[in-house]
């Protein structure tokens, strides 16, 4: 099944993506387009392949030995799995935020500046872009007076927004979020969700979540994975109110009631 | 109708909450017994050690003077100045080589080699750690002294000692890099770090204290080694003028002087060298403890 992006500018186009582990197929022939200024929620039961899916969008899958990727992920017209493409450059354009906050044991500033240091930006430039990224991540007001504090001293929710800032600092167009609130309390979850809603104006957001309610709150489109297959994709309200696939209905109601 | 929740009989809180099973009682008994046994075992272990320290100190201290430790006069056979300086020089070269090889091998194994080859490298390193040092000494003798024609020399001794210490350093480096929390590694690569940037900027500061520990441990083990040195160098009364000159190592001094007659200054020298080595080794071990403790604290937040 294929998802179209309703005529908007396609930024990322996933074409016949198949990911195999030695013993089994984790993703089977998934095709899906992502348009600019959109937030797509990827939902599905645990183990259906959501993490593997987003990790193949910036070649993070390759960090797991033994996984084999087939098909194409086309970013602005270029297949990122082309042998001439350097995965490092892909990950600088397509940022990622993980399930648990993964700050480095350095200062708040250095965490946000991490990607900029990697590309050898000048310090004045770094300071400007760090502020910009922290603003966008909705963390600036809370940390602007003590950027030199250890990042590990922040709360979980603040750490997660710092991770978002770190991913935004190198100015990617796409941000992948793999269950970014699953380790957070409701208040922190709410702040991260607010951040995501602001960001979707300017970025392509792909949000993996096992939480249908969260998808309902923040996404404009839902893609449902089931056992490695993309079984349904469409506008959020439509999928939630009139799911076409019975498995989708089962998943949604199982979560809601 | 009767309630569905009927207790078989009235049970007291004590019956419900106290665990009186045989296994638990046995375990509690064992706990208590070990509580007595362990201090006892500690005493059994510490007494011979204290006795040894006393034995060495009582032979070393009566004739120990500042001059003994510092004189480098080649006509003064009963001084340790030359062996001390020479040992420091050998250790410096050996640890530099061992750290270089160990870092390179350890990082490559932990971060870059495929699982299978990494396994082979680790097995080899473990085998080398288990190899008696005299075997490595002979290896150094045949390879460096004979085949390379370096002779019984400073260079042959230092490089052989480096062979001996490398697997220890390799193992801590490999372990330190392999145990970087996976989320940290993924976050680094996910932010677009090149492999060398991950290794140097993200992993190195986290791995550093552990590696430093390994370096001090390797120094402590290396400085007390005798076989690799006595087989690849020979005694000298002066600090080696070139790397191909013979050189005296502190353990070599002990080795040479231990069979001297009782009460002779030469025998006292062996004890003085032994005392010095003991202090250095204990000092290095204390340093390792201190660093470990600090390291634990620093990374507490990271491992959650
Ligand atoms: N490296 C791997 N080797 C083998 N199986 C894997 C590997 N990674 C993931 N899987 C399997 O693929 C399935 C999908 O995993 P994942 O993408 O993490 O699912 P989700 O994020 O939806 O819970 C799971 O059943 C998982 O066990
Ligand atoms: Mg997952």
Coordinates of C-alpha atoms and ligand atoms in Angstrom, one line a residue:
Chain A
X1 CA 0.0 0.0 0.0
X2 CA 1.3 3.4 -0.8
X3 CA 0.7 6.8 0.9
X4 CA 0.7 10.0 -1.0
X5 CA 1.4 13.4 0.5
X6 CA -1.6 15.2 -1.0
X7 CA 0.2 17.1 -3.6
X8 CA 2.5 19.1 -1.2
X9 CA 6.3 19.2 -1.8
X10 CA 7.6 15.8 -1.1
X11 CA 10.7 15.9 1.0
X12 CA 11.2 12.3 1.8
X13 CA 9.8 9.4 -0.4
X14 CA 10.1 5.9 0.9
X15 CA 9.9 3.4 -1.9
X16 CA 9.4 -0.3 -1.5
X17 CA 11.5 -0.3 1.7
X18 CA 12.2 -3.8 3.0
X19 CA 14.4 -4.5 6.0
X20 CA 15.5 -8.1 6.8
X21 CA 17.1 -9.6 9.8
X22 CA 18.9 -12.9 9.4
X23 CA 15.9 -15.0 10.4
X24 CA 13.0 -12.7 9.4
X25 CA 11.6 -9.8 7.6
X26 CA 11.1 -6.8 9.8
X27 CA 9.7 -4.3 7.2
X28 CA 8.0 -5.6 4.1
X29 CA 7.7 -3.4 1.0
X30 CA 6.7 -0.1 2.7
X31 CA 6.1 2.9 0.5
X32 CA 5.2 6.3 2.0
X33 CA 5.9 10.0 1.1
X34 CA 6.5 12.8 3.6
X35 CA 5.7 16.4 2.7
X36 CA 7.1 19.6 4.0
X37 CA 5.4 21.1 7.1
X38 CA 3.8 17.9 8.2
X39 CA 3.7 15.7 11.2
X40 CA 3.1 12.0 10.5
X41 CA 2.5 9.7 13.4
X42 CA 3.7 6.1 12.8
X43 CA 1.7 3.9 15.1
X44 CA 1.3 0.2 15.6
X45 CA 1.6 -2.5 18.3
X46 CA 4.9 -3.1 20.0
X47 CA 7.3 -5.0 17.7
X48 CA 5.6 -4.1 14.4
X49 CA 8.7 -2.3 13.1
X50 CA 8.2 1.3 14.0
X51 CA 11.7 1.9 15.3
X52 CA 13.2 0.0 12.4
X53 CA 11.2 2.2 10.0
X54 CA 12.4 5.5 11.3
X55 CA 15.9 4.3 11.7
X56 CA 16.0 3.4 8.0
X57 CA 15.0 7.0 7.2
X58 CA 18.5 8.3 8.2
X59 CA 20.5 5.1 7.8
X60 CA 20.7 4.6 11.6
X61 CA 19.7 0.9 10.9
X62 CA 23.3 0.4 9.7
X63 CA 24.5 0.7 13.2
X64 CA 22.8 -2.6 14.0
X65 CA 24.9 -5.3 12.4
X66 CA 23.1 -8.0 10.4
X67 CA 20.1 -5.9 9.1
X68 CA 19.8 -5.7 5.3
X69 CA 17.9 -2.8 3.6
X70 CA 16.2 -3.0 0.2
X71 CA 14.3 -0.4 -1.7
X72 CA 14.9 3.4 -1.7
X73 CA 14.5 6.4 0.7
X74 CA 14.6 9.4 -1.6
X75 CA 15.5 12.7 0.1
X76 CA 14.9 15.7 -2.2
X77 CA 15.3 13.5 -5.2
X78 CA 18.4 11.6 -4.0
X79 CA 18.3 8.0 -2.8
X80 CA 20.1 8.1 0.5
X81 CA 21.1 4.4 0.1
X82 CA 23.0 5.2 -3.1
X83 CA 26.5 3.9 -2.5
X84 CA 28.0 7.3 -3.2
X85 CA 26.0 8.8 -0.3
X86 CA 27.8 9.1 3.0
X87 CA 25.5 8.1 5.9
X88 CA 27.1 10.8 8.1
X89 CA 25.9 13.5 5.8
X90 CA 22.4 11.9 5.7
X91 CA 22.2 12.0 9.6
X92 CA 23.2 15.7 9.6
X93 CA 20.2 16.5 7.3
X94 CA 17.8 14.1 8.9
X95 CA 17.9 14.4 12.7
X96 CA 16.8 11.9 15.3
X97 CA 15.4 12.0 18.8
X98 CA 15.3 8.8 20.8
X99 CA 13.0 7.0 23.2
X100 CA 15.0 8.0 26.3
X101 CA 16.7 11.4 26.6
X102 CA 20.3 10.8 25.5
X103 CA 22.3 13.8 26.6
X104 CA 26.0 13.7 26.7
X105 CA 27.7 14.1 30.1
X106 CA 28.8 17.7 29.2
X107 CA 27.2 21.1 29.6
X108 CA 23.8 22.2 28.2
X109 CA 25.5 24.4 25.7
X110 CA 27.9 21.7 24.5
X111 CA 25.0 19.3 24.1
X112 CA 23.1 21.7 21.9
X113 CA 26.3 22.7 20.1
X114 CA 27.4 19.1 19.4
X115 CA 26.4 18.9 15.8
X116 CA 27.8 22.3 15.0
X117 CA 31.1 21.5 16.5
X118 CA 31.2 18.4 14.3
X119 CA 31.1 20.5 11.2
X120 CA 33.6 23.0 12.7
X121 CA 31.4 26.1 12.8
X122 CA 32.8 29.3 14.3
X123 CA 32.0 29.9 17.9
X124 CA 30.0 33.1 17.3
X125 CA 27.9 31.2 14.7
X126 CA 27.5 28.3 17.2
X127 CA 26.3 30.6 19.9
X128 CA 23.7 32.1 17.6
X129 CA 22.5 28.8 16.3
X130 CA 22.4 27.2 19.8
X131 CA 20.1 29.9 21.0
X132 CA 17.9 29.5 17.9
X133 CA 17.7 25.7 18.4
X134 CA 16.9 26.0 22.1
X135 CA 14.2 28.6 21.3
X136 CA 12.7 26.3 18.7
X137 CA 12.8 23.3 21.1
X138 CA 11.0 25.5 23.7
X139 CA 13.8 25.2 26.3
X140 CA 15.6 28.6 26.0
X141 CA 13.6 30.4 28.7
X142 CA 14.4 27.7 31.2
X143 CA 18.1 27.4 30.6
X144 CA 19.4 30.6 29.1
X145 CA 21.0 31.7 32.4
X146 CA 22.9 28.6 33.1
X147 CA 24.0 27.1 29.8
X148 CA 27.2 25.8 31.5
X149 CA 25.3 23.6 33.9
X150 CA 25.7 19.8 33.3
X151 CA 23.0 18.6 31.0
X152 CA 22.5 15.6 33.2
X153 CA 21.2 18.0 36.0
X154 CA 18.1 18.8 33.9
X155 CA 14.8 17.0 34.3
X156 CA 13.9 14.2 31.9
X157 CA 11.5 16.4 30.0
X158 CA 14.1 19.2 29.7
X159 CA 16.7 16.7 28.6
X160 CA 14.4 15.4 25.9
X161 CA 13.8 19.0 24.6
X162 CA 17.6 19.5 24.8
X163 CA 17.9 16.4 22.5
X164 CA 15.4 18.0 20.1
X165 CA 17.5 21.2 20.2
X166 CA 20.7 19.2 19.5
X167 CA 19.0 17.6 16.5
X168 CA 17.7 21.0 15.2
X169 CA 21.0 22.9 15.6
X170 CA 22.5 21.6 12.4
X171 CA 19.3 22.8 10.6
X172 CA 17.9 19.6 9.2
X173 CA 14.7 19.6 7.3
X174 CA 13.5 16.3 8.7
X175 CA 13.2 15.3 12.4
X176 CA 12.6 11.7 13.4
X177 CA 11.2 11.1 16.9
X178 CA 11.0 7.6 18.2
X179 CA 8.5 7.5 21.1
X180 CA 10.1 10.7 22.5
X181 CA 7.7 10.9 25.4
X182 CA 7.5 7.3 26.5
X183 CA 9.9 7.9 29.4
X184 CA 8.3 11.2 30.5
X185 CA 5.6 12.2 32.9
X186 CA 2.4 13.8 31.7
X187 CA 3.5 17.4 32.2
X188 CA 6.8 16.9 30.4
X189 CA 5.0 15.0 27.7
X190 CA 2.7 17.9 27.2
X191 CA 5.6 20.3 26.8
X192 CA 7.3 18.0 24.2
X193 CA 4.0 17.7 22.3
X194 CA 3.6 21.5 22.3
X195 CA 7.2 21.7 20.9
X196 CA 6.4 19.2 18.2
X197 CA 3.3 21.1 17.1
X198 CA 5.3 24.3 16.7
X199 CA 8.0 22.5 14.8
X200 CA 5.7 21.0 12.3
X201 CA 5.3 24.4 10.6
X202 CA 8.9 24.3 9.4
X203 CA 10.0 20.7 9.4
X204 CA 9.0 17.3 8.2
X205 CA 8.3 15.5 11.5
X206 CA 8.0 11.7 11.7
X207 CA 6.7 10.7 15.2
X208 CA 6.7 7.1 16.2
X209 CA 4.3 6.5 19.0
X210 CA 2.5 3.5 20.5
X211 CA 0.0 6.0 22.0
X212 CA -3.0 6.6 19.7
X213 CA -4.2 9.5 21.9
X214 CA -0.9 11.3 21.3
X215 CA -1.1 10.7 17.6
X216 CA -4.7 12.1 17.7
X217 CA -3.4 15.2 19.6
X218 CA -0.5 16.2 17.5
X219 CA -0.4 14.6 14.0
X220 CA -2.1 15.5 10.8
X221 CA -1.6 12.1 9.3
X222 CA -1.4 8.6 10.7
X223 CA 0.5 5.6 9.2
X224 CA -0.3 2.3 10.8
X225 CA 2.3 -0.5 10.8
X226 CA 1.3 -4.1 11.5
X227 CA 3.9 -6.9 11.5
X228 CA 6.1 -5.0 9.1
X229 CA 3.4 -4.0 6.7
X230 CA 2.0 -0.5 6.2
X231 CA -1.7 -1.4 6.5
X232 CA -3.2 2.1 6.5
X233 CA -2.3 5.7 6.0
X234 CA -4.4 8.8 5.9
X235 CA -5.4 12.1 7.6
X236 CA -5.5 11.6 11.4
X237 CA -9.2 12.2 11.9
X238 CA -10.2 10.0 9.0
X239 CA -8.1 7.0 10.1
X240 CA -9.3 7.3 13.7
X241 CA -13.0 7.7 12.8
X242 CA -13.3 5.5 9.8
X243 CA -10.4 3.1 9.6
X244 CA -10.5 1.0 6.4
X245 CA -8.5 -1.9 7.7
X246 CA -10.1 -4.0 10.4
X247 CA -6.6 -4.5 12.0
X248 CA -6.4 -0.7 12.4
X249 CA -9.8 -0.6 14.0
X250 CA -8.7 -3.3 16.4
X251 CA -5.5 -1.5 17.3
X252 CA -7.3 1.9 17.8
X253 CA -10.1 0.6 19.9
X254 CA -7.8 -1.6 21.9
X255 CA -6.0 1.5 22.8
X256 CA -8.9 3.8 23.4
X257 CA -11.2 1.7 25.4
Chain B
X1 CA -24.5 -15.9 49.5
X2 CA -21.1 -16.3 51.0
X3 CA -18.3 -14.0 50.0
X4 CA -15.9 -15.4 47.4
X5 CA -13.0 -14.3 49.5
X6 CA -12.9 -16.8 52.3
X7 CA -9.6 -17.4 54.1
X8 CA -8.9 -21.0 54.8
X9 CA -8.4 -20.0 58.4
X10 CA -7.6 -16.9 60.3
X11 CA -3.9 -16.1 59.7
X12 CA -1.9 -13.7 61.9
X13 CA 0.1 -11.0 60.3
X14 CA 3.2 -12.8 61.5
X15 CA 2.3 -15.9 59.6
X16 CA 1.6 -13.9 56.5
X17 CA 4.6 -11.7 56.6
X18 CA 7.4 -13.6 58.1
X19 CA 9.3 -15.9 55.8
X20 CA 10.1 -19.1 57.8
X21 CA 11.0 -21.4 54.9
X22 CA 13.9 -23.7 55.4
X23 CA 15.8 -22.1 52.5
X24 CA 15.5 -18.7 54.0
X25 CA 16.6 -19.8 57.4
X26 CA 19.6 -21.7 55.9
X27 CA 20.5 -18.5 54.0
X28 CA 20.3 -16.3 57.1
X29 CA 22.4 -18.8 58.9
X30 CA 25.0 -18.8 56.2
X31 CA 25.0 -15.0 56.2
X32 CA 25.7 -15.0 59.9
X33 CA 28.5 -17.6 59.6
X34 CA 30.1 -15.7 56.7
X35 CA 30.0 -12.5 58.8
X36 CA 32.3 -14.2 61.2
X37 CA 34.3 -16.2 58.6
X38 CA 35.3 -13.3 56.3
X39 CA 37.1 -11.2 58.9
X40 CA 38.9 -14.4 59.9
X41 CA 40.0 -15.1 56.4
X42 CA 41.1 -11.5 56.1
X43 CA 43.4 -12.0 59.1
X44 CA 44.7 -15.2 57.6
X45 CA 45.6 -13.3 54.4
X46 CA 46.9 -10.1 56.0
X47 CA 49.3 -11.7 58.5
X48 CA 51.7 -13.2 56.0
X49 CA 51.6 -9.9 54.0
X50 CA 52.5 -7.9 57.1
X51 CA 55.1 -10.4 57.9
X52 CA 56.6 -10.0 54.5
X53 CA 56.6 -6.2 54.7
X54 CA 58.2 -6.4 58.0
X55 CA 60.8 -8.8 56.8
X56 CA 61.7 -6.7 53.8
X57 CA 61.7 -3.4 55.7
X58 CA 63.8 -4.8 58.6
X59 CA 66.5 -5.8 56.1
X60 CA 66.2 -2.6 54.0
X61 CA 65.9 0.2 56.4
X62 CA 69.0 0.0 58.6
X63 CA 71.4 0.9 55.8
X64 CA 68.9 3.0 53.7
X65 CA 70.2 6.5 53.2
X66 CA 69.4 9.3 50.8
X67 CA 72.7 8.5 49.0
X68 CA 71.6 4.9 48.4
X69 CA 68.5 6.2 46.6
X70 CA 70.1 8.9 44.6
X71 CA 73.8 8.1 44.0
X72 CA 74.5 7.4 40.3
X73 CA 78.2 7.0 40.8
X74 CA 79.2 4.0 38.8
X75 CA 82.0 3.2 41.3
X76 CA 79.5 2.9 44.1
X77 CA 77.9 -0.5 43.6
X78 CA 75.7 -0.2 46.6
X79 CA 73.4 2.5 45.4
X80 CA 70.1 2.5 43.6
X81 CA 70.3 5.7 41.7
X82 CA 71.1 4.1 38.3
X83 CA 68.6 1.3 38.6
X84 CA 65.9 3.8 39.6
X85 CA 66.5 6.2 36.7
X86 CA 66.9 3.3 34.3
X87 CA 63.7 1.7 35.4
X88 CA 61.8 4.9 35.0
X89 CA 63.2 5.3 31.5
X90 CA 62.4 1.7 30.5
X91 CA 58.9 2.0 32.0
X92 CA 58.4 5.3 30.1
X93 CA 59.2 3.8 26.7
X94 CA 57.4 0.5 27.5
X95 CA 54.2 2.2 28.6
X96 CA 54.3 4.6 25.6
X97 CA 54.5 1.7 23.2
X98 CA 51.9 -0.4 25.1
X99 CA 49.5 2.5 25.4
X100 CA 49.9 3.3 21.7
X101 CA 49.3 -0.3 20.6
X102 CA 46.6 -0.9 23.3
X103 CA 44.6 2.2 22.3
X104 CA 44.8 1.4 18.7
X105 CA 43.8 -2.3 19.1
X106 CA 41.2 -1.7 21.7
X107 CA 39.4 1.1 19.9
X108 CA 39.5 -0.9 16.6
X109 CA 38.2 -4.0 18.3
X110 CA 35.4 -2.3 20.3
X111 CA 34.2 0.1 17.6
X112 CA 35.3 -1.0 14.1
X113 CA 36.0 -4.8 13.8
X114 CA 33.1 -7.1 12.9
X115 CA 31.9 -9.2 15.8
X116 CA 33.8 -12.3 14.6
X117 CA 37.2 -10.8 14.2
X118 CA 36.8 -8.8 17.4
X119 CA 36.2 -12.1 19.2
X120 CA 39.4 -13.5 17.8
X121 CA 41.4 -10.5 18.8
X122 CA 39.9 -10.6 22.4
X123 CA 40.8 -14.3 22.7
X124 CA 44.3 -13.6 21.6
X125 CA 44.7 -10.8 24.2
X126 CA 43.3 -13.0 26.9
X127 CA 45.7 -15.8 26.0
X128 CA 48.6 -13.3 26.1
X129 CA 47.5 -12.1 29.5
X130 CA 47.6 -15.7 30.7
X131 CA 51.0 -16.4 29.1
X132 CA 53.8 -16.7 31.7
X133 CA 56.1 -13.7 31.4
X134 CA 59.1 -15.9 31.0
X135 CA 57.7 -17.1 27.7
X136 CA 57.3 -13.5 26.5
X137 CA 60.9 -12.9 27.7
X138 CA 62.1 -15.7 25.5
X139 CA 60.1 -14.5 22.6
X140 CA 61.7 -11.0 23.1
X141 CA 65.1 -12.6 23.4
X142 CA 64.8 -14.6 20.2
X143 CA 63.0 -11.9 18.1
X144 CA 64.6 -8.7 19.3
X145 CA 67.9 -9.6 20.8
X146 CA 68.9 -12.3 18.3
X147 CA 66.8 -11.9 15.1
X148 CA 66.7 -8.1 15.1
X149 CA 70.2 -8.0 16.4
X150 CA 69.4 -5.4 19.1
X151 CA 71.6 -7.3 21.6
X152 CA 70.9 -7.4 25.4
X153 CA 69.8 -3.8 25.4
X154 CA 67.6 -1.1 26.8
X155 CA 65.5 -1.2 23.6
X156 CA 65.0 -5.0 23.7
X157 CA 64.0 -4.8 27.4
X158 CA 61.6 -1.9 27.0
X159 CA 59.9 -3.4 23.9
X160 CA 59.6 -6.8 25.5
X161 CA 58.0 -5.2 28.6
X162 CA 55.7 -3.3 26.2
X163 CA 54.6 -6.7 24.7
X164 CA 53.9 -7.8 28.1
X165 CA 51.8 -4.8 29.1
X166 CA 50.0 -4.2 25.9
X167 CA 47.3 -6.9 26.3
X168 CA 46.3 -5.4 29.7
X169 CA 45.9 -2.0 28.2
X170 CA 44.1 -3.4 25.2
X171 CA 41.6 -5.1 27.4
X172 CA 40.7 -2.0 29.4
X173 CA 40.5 0.1 26.3
X174 CA 38.3 -2.5 24.6
X175 CA 36.1 -2.8 27.7
X176 CA 35.9 0.9 28.2
X177 CA 34.8 1.6 24.7
X178 CA 32.5 -1.4 24.5
X179 CA 30.7 -0.4 27.6
X180 CA 29.9 3.2 26.5
X181 CA 26.1 3.2 26.9
X182 CA 24.5 2.4 23.6
X183 CA 22.1 5.4 23.6
X184 CA 25.2 7.7 23.9
X185 CA 26.7 6.0 20.9
X186 CA 23.5 6.2 18.9
X187 CA 23.0 9.8 19.8
X188 CA 26.4 10.7 18.6
X189 CA 26.1 8.9 15.3
X190 CA 22.5 10.1 15.0
X191 CA 23.8 13.7 15.3
X192 CA 26.0 13.1 12.3
X193 CA 29.3 12.3 14.0
X194 CA 31.9 10.7 11.9
X195 CA 33.4 7.5 13.5
X196 CA 36.6 9.3 14.5
X197 CA 34.5 12.1 16.0
X198 CA 32.6 9.7 18.1
X199 CA 35.7 7.9 19.2
X200 CA 37.6 11.1 20.1
X201 CA 34.9 13.6 21.2
X202 CA 32.1 11.5 22.7
X203 CA 33.6 8.2 23.8
X204 CA 37.1 9.3 24.9
X205 CA 36.1 11.5 27.8
X206 CA 33.8 8.8 29.1
X207 CA 36.3 6.0 28.6
X208 CA 39.3 8.0 29.8
X209 CA 39.2 7.4 33.6
X210 CA 38.9 3.7 33.0
X211 CA 41.7 3.7 30.6
X212 CA 43.9 5.7 32.9
X213 CA 43.2 3.1 35.5
X214 CA 44.3 0.4 33.1
X215 CA 47.5 2.3 32.4
X216 CA 48.4 2.5 36.1
X217 CA 47.6 -1.1 36.6
X218 CA 49.8 -2.1 33.7
X219 CA 52.6 0.1 35.2
X220 CA 52.2 -1.7 38.5
X221 CA 52.3 -5.1 36.9
X222 CA 55.1 -4.2 34.5
X223 CA 57.4 -2.6 37.1
X224 CA 57.3 -5.7 39.1
X225 CA 58.1 -8.0 36.2
X226 CA 61.5 -9.8 36.2
X227 CA 61.6 -12.4 33.4
X228 CA 61.0 -10.2 30.4
X229 CA 63.8 -7.9 31.5
X230 CA 66.5 -10.2 32.7
X231 CA 66.2 -12.2 29.5
X232 CA 66.5 -9.2 27.2
X233 CA 69.0 -6.9 28.9
X234 CA 72.0 -7.3 31.1
X235 CA 73.3 -5.4 34.1
X236 CA 75.0 -2.0 33.7
X237 CA 76.5 0.3 36.3
X238 CA 75.6 3.4 34.3
X239 CA 72.5 4.9 32.8
X240 CA 72.3 3.5 29.2
X241 CA 74.0 6.1 26.9
X242 CA 72.2 4.7 23.9
X243 CA 69.1 2.5 23.4
X244 CA 71.3 -0.4 22.4
X245 CA 73.3 -0.3 25.7
X246 CA 72.7 -2.7 28.6
X247 CA 70.5 -1.4 31.4
X248 CA 69.7 -2.3 34.9
X249 CA 66.1 -2.7 36.1
X250 CA 65.1 -2.7 39.7
X251 CA 63.8 -6.2 39.7
X252 CA 67.0 -7.1 37.9
X253 CA 68.9 -5.7 40.8
X254 CA 66.9 -7.9 43.2
X255 CA 67.5 -10.9 41.0
X256 CA 71.3 -10.3 40.8
X257 CA 71.8 -9.5 44.5
X258 CA 69.5 -11.8 46.3
X259 CA 72.1 -14.6 46.5
X260 CA 74.7 -12.4 48.2
X261 CA 75.8 -13.4 51.7
X262 CA 73.7 -12.4 54.6
X263 CA 74.6 -9.0 56.1
X264 CA 76.4 -7.8 53.0
X265 CA 75.6 -4.4 51.6
X266 CA 74.8 -6.1 48.3
X267 CA 72.0 -8.1 49.9
X268 CA 70.7 -5.0 51.7
X269 CA 70.5 -3.4 48.3
X270 CA 68.2 -6.1 47.1
X271 CA 65.9 -5.5 50.0
X272 CA 66.0 -1.8 49.5
X273 CA 65.0 -2.3 45.8
X274 CA 62.2 -4.6 46.9
X275 CA 60.9 -2.1 49.4
X276 CA 61.0 0.6 46.8
X277 CA 59.1 -1.5 44.3
X278 CA 56.5 -2.4 46.9
X279 CA 55.9 1.2 47.7
X280 CA 55.5 2.1 44.0
X281 CA 53.2 -0.8 43.3
X282 CA 51.0 -0.1 46.4
X283 CA 51.0 3.6 45.4
X284 CA 49.8 2.8 41.9
X285 CA 47.1 0.6 43.2
X286 CA 45.9 3.3 45.6
X287 CA 45.8 5.7 42.6
X288 CA 43.7 3.2 40.7
X289 CA 41.3 3.0 43.6
X290 CA 41.0 6.8 43.9
X291 CA 40.4 7.2 40.1
X292 CA 37.8 4.4 40.1
X293 CA 35.9 6.0 43.0
X294 CA 35.8 9.4 41.2
X295 CA 34.9 7.8 37.9
X296 CA 31.9 6.0 39.5
X297 CA 30.6 9.3 40.8
X298 CA 31.0 11.1 37.5
X299 CA 29.1 8.6 35.5
X300 CA 26.3 8.0 38.0
X301 CA 23.9 10.2 36.1
X302 CA 24.8 8.6 32.8
X303 CA 23.8 5.0 33.6
X304 CA 20.6 5.9 35.4
Ligands
LIG1 N1 18.7 -6.4 14.8 C1 17.6 -7.2 14.8 N2 17.7 -8.5 14.6 C2 16.6 -9.2 14.6 N3 15.4 -8.8 14.9 C3 15.2 -7.5 15.1 C4 16.3 -6.6 15.1 N4 15.8 -5.4 15.4 C5 14.5 -5.5 15.5 N5 14.1 -6.8 15.4 C6 12.7 -7.3 15.4 O1 12.0 -6.6 14.5 C7 10.7 -6.3 15.0 C8 10.4 -4.8 15.0 O2 11.2 -4.1 15.9 P1 11.1 -2.6 16.2 O3 11.3 -1.9 14.9 O4 11.9 -2.2 17.3 O5 9.6 -2.5 16.6 P2 8.8 -1.4 17.4 O6 9.6 -0.2 17.5 O7 7.5 -1.2 16.6 O8 8.4 -2.0 18.7 C9 10.7 -6.8 16.5 O9 10.0 -8.0 16.5 C10 12.1 -7.0 16.8 O10 12.3 -8.1 17.6
LIG2 MG1 10.3 0.9 19.2

